[in-house]
Amino acid sequence: MHFRWNEWNTEHLARHGIEPEVAEHVVEGAVGPYPRRIDEDKLLVWGPGPAGELLQVIFVLDKEDSVYILHARPLTEREKGRYRRQRR
C-alpha cells in the first residue's frame, strides 16, 4: 500500500496530534466493516493505532491507487463504545 504525503495533509494530522505513520497503521490494519465509503470518493476507517489508541482516518484513493489521507483524529468516548460493540 502506497501512501502519499505532502505539507497539507501532514500539517492537518499534526493539528490533531496524529503522526503520519500512526494514520498509515490504522488504514493498513482495517478490518470489516472498514473501510467504509462515506462519500463518492472518501473512505473511513476506525481502528487502533500502534499503541492501541482508537482513531478515525478518512482517505481517498488517487489516480495511482495511492492512499491520500485527508483527516485523522482520536475517536470520542461514544465512538469508542460503538467501535468496541462492532468488534464483538
mmCIF file of N, CA, C and O in Angstrom:
data_model
loop_
_atom_site.group_PDB
_atom_site.id
_atom_site.type_symbol
_atom_site.label_atom_id
_atom_site.label_comp_id
_atom_site.label_asym_id
_atom_site.label_seq_id
_atom_site.Cartn_x
_atom_site.Cartn_y
_atom_site.Cartn_z
ATOM 1 N N MET A 1 0.863 -1.171 0.000
ATOM 2 C CA MET A 1 0.000 0.000 0.000
ATOM 3 C C MET A 1 0.910 1.235 0.000
ATOM 4 O O MET A 1 1.823 1.334 0.812
ATOM 5 N N HIS A 2 0.665 2.132 -0.911
ATOM 6 C CA HIS A 2 1.482 3.350 -1.020
ATOM 7 C C HIS A 2 0.685 4.546 -0.503
ATOM 8 O O HIS A 2 -0.453 4.773 -0.912
ATOM 9 N N PHE A 3 1.312 5.302 0.395
ATOM 10 C CA PHE A 3 0.686 6.497 0.949
ATOM 11 C C PHE A 3 1.342 7.721 0.340
ATOM 12 O O PHE A 3 2.556 7.739 0.110
ATOM 13 N N ARG A 4 0.544 8.738 0.068
ATOM 14 C CA ARG A 4 1.063 9.988 -0.498
ATOM 15 C C ARG A 4 0.905 11.085 0.550
ATOM 16 O O ARG A 4 -0.191 11.345 1.050
ATOM 17 N N TRP A 5 2.024 11.702 0.862
ATOM 18 C CA TRP A 5 2.045 12.762 1.871
ATOM 19 C C TRP A 5 2.554 14.055 1.264
ATOM 20 O O TRP A 5 3.421 14.042 0.387
ATOM 21 N N ASN A 6 1.999 15.148 1.753
ATOM 22 C CA ASN A 6 2.504 16.466 1.381
ATOM 23 C C ASN A 6 2.356 17.372 2.602
ATOM 24 O O ASN A 6 1.914 16.932 3.672
ATOM 25 N N GLU A 7 2.722 18.614 2.449
ATOM 26 C CA GLU A 7 2.682 19.548 3.581
ATOM 27 C C GLU A 7 1.265 19.703 4.136
ATOM 28 O O GLU A 7 1.067 19.742 5.353
ATOM 29 N N TRP A 8 0.263 19.759 3.248
ATOM 30 C CA TRP A 8 -1.101 19.987 3.709
ATOM 31 C C TRP A 8 -1.584 18.864 4.624
ATOM 32 O O TRP A 8 -2.059 19.106 5.726
ATOM 33 N N ASN A 9 -1.482 17.597 4.158
ATOM 34 C CA ASN A 9 -2.074 16.535 4.982
ATOM 35 C C ASN A 9 -1.227 16.216 6.215
ATOM 36 O O ASN A 9 -1.774 15.869 7.252
ATOM 37 N N THR A 10 0.078 16.362 6.161
ATOM 38 C CA THR A 10 0.875 16.134 7.370
ATOM 39 C C THR A 10 0.593 17.205 8.420
ATOM 40 O O THR A 10 0.473 16.890 9.612
ATOM 41 N N GLU A 11 0.433 18.458 8.000
ATOM 42 C CA GLU A 11 0.107 19.523 8.948
ATOM 43 C C GLU A 11 -1.301 19.350 9.513
ATOM 44 O O GLU A 11 -1.542 19.610 10.688
ATOM 45 N N HIS A 12 -2.231 18.923 8.674
ATOM 46 C CA HIS A 12 -3.609 18.717 9.140
ATOM 47 C C HIS A 12 -3.643 17.634 10.227
ATOM 48 O O HIS A 12 -4.303 17.805 11.252
ATOM 49 N N LEU A 13 -2.956 16.533 10.014
ATOM 50 C CA LEU A 13 -2.907 15.481 11.025
ATOM 51 C C LEU A 13 -2.231 15.977 12.301
ATOM 52 O O LEU A 13 -2.684 15.672 13.405
ATOM 53 N N ALA A 14 -1.168 16.751 12.147
ATOM 54 C CA ALA A 14 -0.431 17.259 13.313
ATOM 55 C C ALA A 14 -1.327 18.118 14.201
ATOM 56 O O ALA A 14 -1.173 18.106 15.428
ATOM 57 N N ARG A 15 -2.264 18.845 13.606
ATOM 58 C CA ARG A 15 -3.197 19.657 14.402
ATOM 59 C C ARG A 15 -4.052 18.795 15.332
ATOM 60 O O ARG A 15 -4.554 19.275 16.341
ATOM 61 N N HIS A 16 -4.206 17.528 14.978
ATOM 62 C CA HIS A 16 -4.975 16.595 15.806
ATOM 63 C C HIS A 16 -4.053 15.681 16.618
ATOM 64 O O HIS A 16 -4.521 14.718 17.236
ATOM 65 N N GLY A 17 -2.748 15.961 16.570
ATOM 66 C CA GLY A 17 -1.790 15.176 17.336
ATOM 67 C C GLY A 17 -1.500 13.805 16.760
ATOM 68 O O GLY A 17 -1.068 12.908 17.482
ATOM 69 N N ILE A 18 -1.702 13.631 15.464
ATOM 70 C CA ILE A 18 -1.530 12.329 14.821
ATOM 71 C C ILE A 18 -0.316 12.375 13.885
ATOM 72 O O ILE A 18 -0.200 13.260 13.041
ATOM 73 N N GLU A 19 0.562 11.416 14.033
ATOM 74 C CA GLU A 19 1.714 11.268 13.133
ATOM 75 C C GLU A 19 1.290 10.479 11.889
ATOM 76 O O GLU A 19 0.432 9.576 11.994
ATOM 77 N N PRO A 20 1.878 10.770 10.728
ATOM 78 C CA PRO A 20 1.524 10.027 9.514
ATOM 79 C C PRO A 20 1.631 8.509 9.669
ATOM 80 O O PRO A 20 0.766 7.771 9.202
ATOM 81 N N GLU A 21 2.677 8.035 10.340
ATOM 82 C CA GLU A 21 2.877 6.594 10.494
ATOM 83 C C GLU A 21 1.735 5.953 11.285
ATOM 84 O O GLU A 21 1.373 4.795 11.046
ATOM 85 N N VAL A 22 1.183 6.691 12.225
ATOM 86 C CA VAL A 22 0.068 6.169 13.028
ATOM 87 C C VAL A 22 -1.177 6.041 12.157
ATOM 88 O O VAL A 22 -1.874 5.022 12.194
ATOM 89 N N ALA A 23 -1.462 7.058 11.349
ATOM 90 C CA ALA A 23 -2.612 7.001 10.442
ATOM 91 C C ALA A 23 -2.442 5.864 9.431
ATOM 92 O O ALA A 23 -3.401 5.139 9.130
ATOM 93 N N GLU A 24 -1.242 5.675 8.915
ATOM 94 C CA GLU A 24 -0.978 4.575 7.991
ATOM 95 C C GLU A 24 -1.276 3.233 8.653
ATOM 96 O O GLU A 24 -1.867 2.345 8.042
ATOM 97 N N HIS A 25 -0.849 3.091 9.893
ATOM 98 C CA HIS A 25 -1.069 1.854 10.645
ATOM 99 C C HIS A 25 -2.566 1.527 10.728
ATOM 100 O O HIS A 25 -2.959 0.367 10.555
ATOM 101 N N VAL A 26 -3.382 2.541 10.993
ATOM 102 C CA VAL A 26 -4.833 2.340 11.110
ATOM 103 C C VAL A 26 -5.407 1.878 9.770
ATOM 104 O O VAL A 26 -6.194 0.922 9.719
ATOM 105 N N VAL A 27 -5.015 2.527 8.685
ATOM 106 C CA VAL A 27 -5.532 2.153 7.360
ATOM 107 C C VAL A 27 -5.078 0.743 6.987
ATOM 108 O O VAL A 27 -5.881 -0.081 6.527
ATOM 109 N N GLU A 28 -3.810 0.435 7.208
ATOM 110 C CA GLU A 28 -3.283 -0.882 6.840
ATOM 111 C C GLU A 28 -3.913 -2.005 7.668
ATOM 112 O O GLU A 28 -4.030 -3.128 7.198
ATOM 113 N N GLY A 29 -4.320 -1.704 8.889
ATOM 114 C CA GLY A 29 -4.894 -2.718 9.756
ATOM 115 C C GLY A 29 -6.411 -2.797 9.715
ATOM 116 O O GLY A 29 -7.012 -3.496 10.527
ATOM 117 N N ALA A 30 -7.033 -2.098 8.785
ATOM 118 C CA ALA A 30 -8.503 -2.049 8.722
ATOM 119 C C ALA A 30 -9.107 -3.439 8.566
ATOM 120 O O ALA A 30 -8.649 -4.239 7.758
ATOM 121 N N VAL A 31 -10.128 -3.693 9.387
ATOM 122 C CA VAL A 31 -10.894 -4.936 9.282
ATOM 123 C C VAL A 31 -12.378 -4.579 9.201
ATOM 124 O O VAL A 31 -12.796 -3.530 9.693
ATOM 125 N N GLY A 32 -13.149 -5.450 8.571
ATOM 126 C CA GLY A 32 -14.565 -5.186 8.351
ATOM 127 C C GLY A 32 -15.284 -4.717 9.601
ATOM 128 O O GLY A 32 -14.959 -5.154 10.677
ATOM 129 N N PRO A 33 -16.151 -3.776 9.480
ATOM 130 C CA PRO A 33 -16.773 -3.251 8.266
ATOM 131 C C PRO A 33 -15.996 -2.098 7.614
ATOM 132 O O PRO A 33 -16.562 -1.310 6.866
ATOM 133 N N TYR A 34 -14.730 -1.978 7.936
ATOM 134 C CA TYR A 34 -13.926 -0.871 7.404
ATOM 135 C C TYR A 34 -12.950 -1.379 6.355
ATOM 136 O O TYR A 34 -12.501 -2.518 6.437
ATOM 137 N N PRO A 35 -12.565 -0.549 5.402
ATOM 138 C CA PRO A 35 -13.015 0.831 5.225
ATOM 139 C C PRO A 35 -14.457 0.884 4.746
ATOM 140 O O PRO A 35 -14.935 -0.004 4.055
ATOM 141 N N ARG A 36 -15.094 1.971 5.120
ATOM 142 C CA ARG A 36 -16.491 2.206 4.761
ATOM 143 C C ARG A 36 -16.558 3.470 3.901
ATOM 144 O O ARG A 36 -15.979 4.489 4.253
ATOM 145 N N ARG A 37 -17.276 3.388 2.799
ATOM 146 C CA ARG A 37 -17.424 4.543 1.906
ATOM 147 C C ARG A 37 -18.350 5.561 2.574
ATOM 148 O O ARG A 37 -19.433 5.218 3.035
ATOM 149 N N ILE A 38 -17.904 6.821 2.647
ATOM 150 C CA ILE A 38 -18.729 7.864 3.255
ATOM 151 C C ILE A 38 -19.102 8.954 2.270
ATOM 152 O O ILE A 38 -19.868 9.843 2.597
ATOM 153 N N ASP A 39 -18.563 8.892 1.099
ATOM 154 C CA ASP A 39 -18.828 9.865 0.046
ATOM 155 C C ASP A 39 -18.487 9.163 -1.257
ATOM 156 O O ASP A 39 -18.005 8.028 -1.252
ATOM 157 N N GLU A 40 -18.700 9.835 -2.353
ATOM 158 C CA GLU A 40 -18.403 9.220 -3.643
ATOM 159 C C GLU A 40 -16.969 8.697 -3.711
ATOM 160 O O GLU A 40 -16.721 7.625 -4.240
ATOM 161 N N ASP A 41 -16.033 9.450 -3.146
ATOM 162 C CA ASP A 41 -14.640 9.035 -3.239
ATOM 163 C C ASP A 41 -13.922 8.928 -1.893
ATOM 164 O O ASP A 41 -12.758 8.555 -1.845
ATOM 165 N N LYS A 42 -14.600 9.211 -0.786
ATOM 166 C CA LYS A 42 -13.955 9.184 0.531
ATOM 167 C C LYS A 42 -14.265 7.876 1.254
ATOM 168 O O LYS A 42 -15.379 7.376 1.208
ATOM 169 N N LEU A 43 -13.234 7.375 1.938
ATOM 170 C CA LEU A 43 -13.356 6.158 2.731
ATOM 171 C C LEU A 43 -12.996 6.465 4.179
ATOM 172 O O LEU A 43 -12.122 7.298 4.449
ATOM 173 N N LEU A 44 -13.657 5.770 5.101
ATOM 174 C CA LEU A 44 -13.452 5.984 6.524
ATOM 175 C C LEU A 44 -13.015 4.679 7.176
ATOM 176 O O LEU A 44 -13.530 3.611 6.842
ATOM 177 N N VAL A 45 -12.058 4.794 8.092
ATOM 178 C CA VAL A 45 -11.609 3.653 8.885
ATOM 179 C C VAL A 45 -11.598 4.063 10.342
ATOM 180 O O VAL A 45 -11.125 5.157 10.678
ATOM 181 N N TRP A 46 -12.113 3.202 11.201
ATOM 182 C CA TRP A 46 -11.920 3.307 12.643
ATOM 183 C C TRP A 46 -11.059 2.122 13.022
ATOM 184 O O TRP A 46 -11.293 1.000 12.566
ATOM 185 N N GLY A 47 -10.056 2.380 13.860
ATOM 186 C CA GLY A 47 -9.229 1.265 14.294
ATOM 187 C C GLY A 47 -8.123 1.720 15.215
ATOM 188 O O GLY A 47 -7.919 2.917 15.440
ATOM 189 N N PRO A 48 -7.381 0.732 15.744
ATOM 190 C CA PRO A 48 -6.317 1.048 16.689
ATOM 191 C C PRO A 48 -5.028 1.476 16.001
ATOM 192 O O PRO A 48 -4.663 0.952 14.957
ATOM 193 N N GLY A 49 -4.366 2.449 16.634
ATOM 194 C CA GLY A 49 -3.017 2.817 16.232
ATOM 195 C C GLY A 49 -2.036 1.833 16.839
ATOM 196 O O GLY A 49 -2.431 0.895 17.548
ATOM 197 N N PRO A 50 -0.744 2.007 16.611
ATOM 198 C CA PRO A 50 0.251 1.058 17.105
ATOM 199 C C PRO A 50 0.302 0.959 18.633
ATOM 200 O O PRO A 50 0.692 -0.063 19.173
ATOM 201 N N ALA A 51 -0.110 2.003 19.336
ATOM 202 C CA ALA A 51 -0.107 1.981 20.802
ATOM 203 C C ALA A 51 -1.472 1.601 21.364
ATOM 204 O O ALA A 51 -1.696 1.680 22.565
ATOM 205 N N GLY A 52 -2.410 1.202 20.489
ATOM 206 C CA GLY A 52 -3.732 0.789 20.926
ATOM 207 C C GLY A 52 -4.761 1.903 20.972
ATOM 208 O O GLY A 52 -5.930 1.651 21.243
ATOM 209 N N GLU A 53 -4.356 3.149 20.719
ATOM 210 C CA GLU A 53 -5.296 4.271 20.708
ATOM 211 C C GLU A 53 -6.251 4.117 19.528
ATOM 212 O O GLU A 53 -5.840 3.707 18.448
ATOM 213 N N LEU A 54 -7.520 4.405 19.744
ATOM 214 C CA LEU A 54 -8.516 4.254 18.680
ATOM 215 C C LEU A 54 -8.660 5.552 17.907
ATOM 216 O O LEU A 54 -8.858 6.615 18.493
ATOM 217 N N LEU A 55 -8.560 5.445 16.585
ATOM 218 C CA LEU A 55 -8.563 6.612 15.712
ATOM 219 C C LEU A 55 -9.565 6.467 14.580
ATOM 220 O O LEU A 55 -9.940 5.359 14.206
ATOM 221 N N GLN A 56 -9.934 7.606 14.038
ATOM 222 C CA GLN A 56 -10.698 7.684 12.795
ATOM 223 C C GLN A 56 -9.766 8.253 11.739
ATOM 224 O O GLN A 56 -9.084 9.245 11.984
ATOM 225 N N VAL A 57 -9.745 7.633 10.569
ATOM 226 C CA VAL A 57 -8.944 8.122 9.450
ATOM 227 C C VAL A 57 -9.849 8.187 8.229
ATOM 228 O O VAL A 57 -10.572 7.238 7.935
ATOM 229 N N ILE A 58 -9.806 9.309 7.533
ATOM 230 C CA ILE A 58 -10.548 9.485 6.288
ATOM 231 C C ILE A 58 -9.541 9.669 5.170
ATOM 232 O O ILE A 58 -8.596 10.461 5.301
ATOM 233 N N PHE A 59 -9.759 8.944 4.070
ATOM 234 C CA PHE A 59 -8.799 8.999 2.966
ATOM 235 C C PHE A 59 -9.498 8.811 1.631
ATOM 236 O O PHE A 59 -10.666 8.432 1.571
ATOM 237 N N VAL A 60 -8.754 9.095 0.580
ATOM 238 C CA VAL A 60 -9.190 8.837 -0.791
ATOM 239 C C VAL A 60 -8.092 8.028 -1.475
ATOM 240 O O VAL A 60 -6.941 8.048 -1.050
ATOM 241 N N LEU A 61 -8.486 7.327 -2.525
ATOM 242 C CA LEU A 61 -7.514 6.659 -3.388
ATOM 243 C C LEU A 61 -7.342 7.545 -4.612
ATOM 244 O O LEU A 61 -8.311 7.886 -5.272
ATOM 245 N N ASP A 62 -6.101 7.942 -4.894
ATOM 246 C CA ASP A 62 -5.893 8.819 -6.046
ATOM 247 C C ASP A 62 -5.730 8.000 -7.325
ATOM 248 O O ASP A 62 -5.890 6.781 -7.320
ATOM 249 N N LYS A 63 -5.416 8.680 -8.414
ATOM 250 C CA LYS A 63 -5.356 8.036 -9.736
ATOM 251 C C LYS A 63 -4.395 6.857 -9.790
ATOM 252 O O LYS A 63 -4.603 5.917 -10.532
ATOM 253 N N GLU A 64 -3.338 6.914 -9.003
ATOM 254 C CA GLU A 64 -2.345 5.838 -8.994
ATOM 255 C C GLU A 64 -2.633 4.806 -7.899
ATOM 256 O O GLU A 64 -1.766 4.015 -7.555
ATOM 257 N N ASP A 65 -3.841 4.841 -7.325
ATOM 258 C CA ASP A 65 -4.238 3.978 -6.212
ATOM 259 C C ASP A 65 -3.383 4.196 -4.969
ATOM 260 O O ASP A 65 -3.227 3.303 -4.143
ATOM 261 N N SER A 66 -2.823 5.380 -4.847
ATOM 262 C CA SER A 66 -2.137 5.761 -3.626
ATOM 263 C C SER A 66 -3.178 6.214 -2.614
ATOM 264 O O SER A 66 -4.211 6.771 -2.970
ATOM 265 N N VAL A 67 -2.897 5.973 -1.344
ATOM 266 C CA VAL A 67 -3.774 6.408 -0.267
ATOM 267 C C VAL A 67 -3.386 7.830 0.105
ATOM 268 O O VAL A 67 -2.236 8.098 0.455
ATOM 269 N N TYR A 68 -4.337 8.737 0.001
ATOM 270 C CA TYR A 68 -4.112 10.132 0.388
ATOM 271 C C TYR A 68 -5.004 10.412 1.592
ATOM 272 O O TYR A 68 -6.230 10.470 1.470
ATOM 273 N N ILE A 69 -4.385 10.525 2.754
ATOM 274 C CA ILE A 69 -5.142 10.723 3.982
ATOM 275 C C ILE A 69 -5.530 12.193 4.108
ATOM 276 O O ILE A 69 -4.685 13.087 4.015
ATOM 277 N N LEU A 70 -6.840 12.401 4.315
ATOM 278 C CA LEU A 70 -7.386 13.752 4.429
ATOM 279 C C LEU A 70 -7.516 14.199 5.882
ATOM 280 O O LEU A 70 -7.413 15.391 6.175
ATOM 281 N N HIS A 71 -7.771 13.238 6.779
ATOM 282 C CA HIS A 71 -8.115 13.598 8.146
ATOM 283 C C HIS A 71 -7.860 12.409 9.061
ATOM 284 O O HIS A 71 -8.071 11.264 8.664
ATOM 285 N N ALA A 72 -7.413 12.683 10.266
ATOM 286 C CA ALA A 72 -7.290 11.643 11.290
ATOM 287 C C ALA A 72 -7.445 12.311 12.647
ATOM 288 O O ALA A 72 -6.989 13.435 12.849
ATOM 289 N N ARG A 73 -8.113 11.601 13.549
ATOM 290 C CA ARG A 73 -8.322 12.126 14.898
ATOM 291 C C ARG A 73 -8.639 10.967 15.831
ATOM 292 O O ARG A 73 -9.061 9.897 15.387
ATOM 293 N N PRO A 74 -8.452 11.184 17.135
ATOM 294 C CA PRO A 74 -8.866 10.158 18.098
ATOM 295 C C PRO A 74 -10.388 10.014 18.092
ATOM 296 O O PRO A 74 -11.109 10.989 17.854
ATOM 297 N N LEU A 75 -10.868 8.807 18.346
ATOM 298 C CA LEU A 75 -12.308 8.596 18.487
ATOM 299 C C LEU A 75 -12.786 9.231 19.788
ATOM 300 O O LEU A 75 -12.052 9.266 20.776
ATOM 301 N N THR A 76 -14.023 9.695 19.785
ATOM 302 C CA THR A 76 -14.636 10.184 21.013
ATOM 303 C C THR A 76 -14.978 8.977 21.888
ATOM 304 O O THR A 76 -14.976 7.826 21.418
ATOM 305 N N GLU A 77 -15.309 9.211 23.134
ATOM 306 C CA GLU A 77 -15.684 8.114 24.031
ATOM 307 C C GLU A 77 -16.901 7.363 23.481
ATOM 308 O O GLU A 77 -16.954 6.136 23.532
ATOM 309 N N ARG A 78 -17.855 8.089 22.967
ATOM 310 C CA ARG A 78 -19.061 7.456 22.393
ATOM 311 C C ARG A 78 -18.697 6.586 21.191
ATOM 312 O O ARG A 78 -19.194 5.467 21.038
ATOM 313 N N GLU A 79 -17.822 7.095 20.309
ATOM 314 C CA GLU A 79 -17.382 6.329 19.144
ATOM 315 C C GLU A 79 -16.601 5.084 19.564
ATOM 316 O O GLU A 79 -16.734 4.023 18.947
ATOM 317 N N LYS A 80 -15.794 5.215 20.606
ATOM 318 C CA LYS A 80 -15.041 4.049 21.106
ATOM 319 C C LYS A 80 -16.002 2.949 21.524
ATOM 320 O O LYS A 80 -15.760 1.770 21.250
ATOM 321 N N GLY A 81 -17.091 3.323 22.194
ATOM 322 C CA GLY A 81 -18.093 2.335 22.587
ATOM 323 C C GLY A 81 -18.712 1.652 21.382
ATOM 324 O O GLY A 81 -18.868 0.423 21.367
ATOM 325 N N ARG A 82 -19.061 2.428 20.378
ATOM 326 C CA ARG A 82 -19.636 1.857 19.148
ATOM 327 C C ARG A 82 -18.646 0.911 18.477
ATOM 328 O O ARG A 82 -19.007 -0.177 18.017
ATOM 329 N N TYR A 83 -17.378 1.336 18.412
ATOM 330 C CA TYR A 83 -16.339 0.514 17.778
ATOM 331 C C TYR A 83 -16.202 -0.821 18.519
ATOM 332 O O TYR A 83 -16.167 -1.875 17.909
ATOM 333 N N ARG A 84 -16.158 -0.759 19.835
ATOM 334 C CA ARG A 84 -15.997 -1.998 20.628
ATOM 335 C C ARG A 84 -17.196 -2.926 20.461
ATOM 336 O O ARG A 84 -17.033 -4.150 20.406
ATOM 337 N N ARG A 85 -18.391 -2.370 20.379
ATOM 338 C CA ARG A 85 -19.580 -3.212 20.158
ATOM 339 C C ARG A 85 -19.528 -3.868 18.781
ATOM 340 O O ARG A 85 -19.950 -5.013 18.620
ATOM 341 N N GLN A 86 -19.006 -3.167 17.777
ATOM 342 C CA GLN A 86 -18.894 -3.736 16.425
ATOM 343 C C GLN A 86 -17.900 -4.890 16.402
ATOM 344 O O GLN A 86 -18.030 -5.794 15.598
ATOM 345 N N ARG A 87 -16.901 -4.841 17.242
ATOM 346 C CA ARG A 87 -15.833 -5.840 17.228
ATOM 347 C C ARG A 87 -16.233 -7.123 17.938
ATOM 348 O O ARG A 87 -15.508 -8.089 17.904
ATOM 349 N N ARG A 88 -17.369 -7.157 18.613
ATOM 350 C CA ARG A 88 -17.792 -8.367 19.345
ATOM 351 C C ARG A 88 -18.198 -9.461 18.409
ATOM 352 O O ARG A 88 -18.684 -9.343 17.374
#
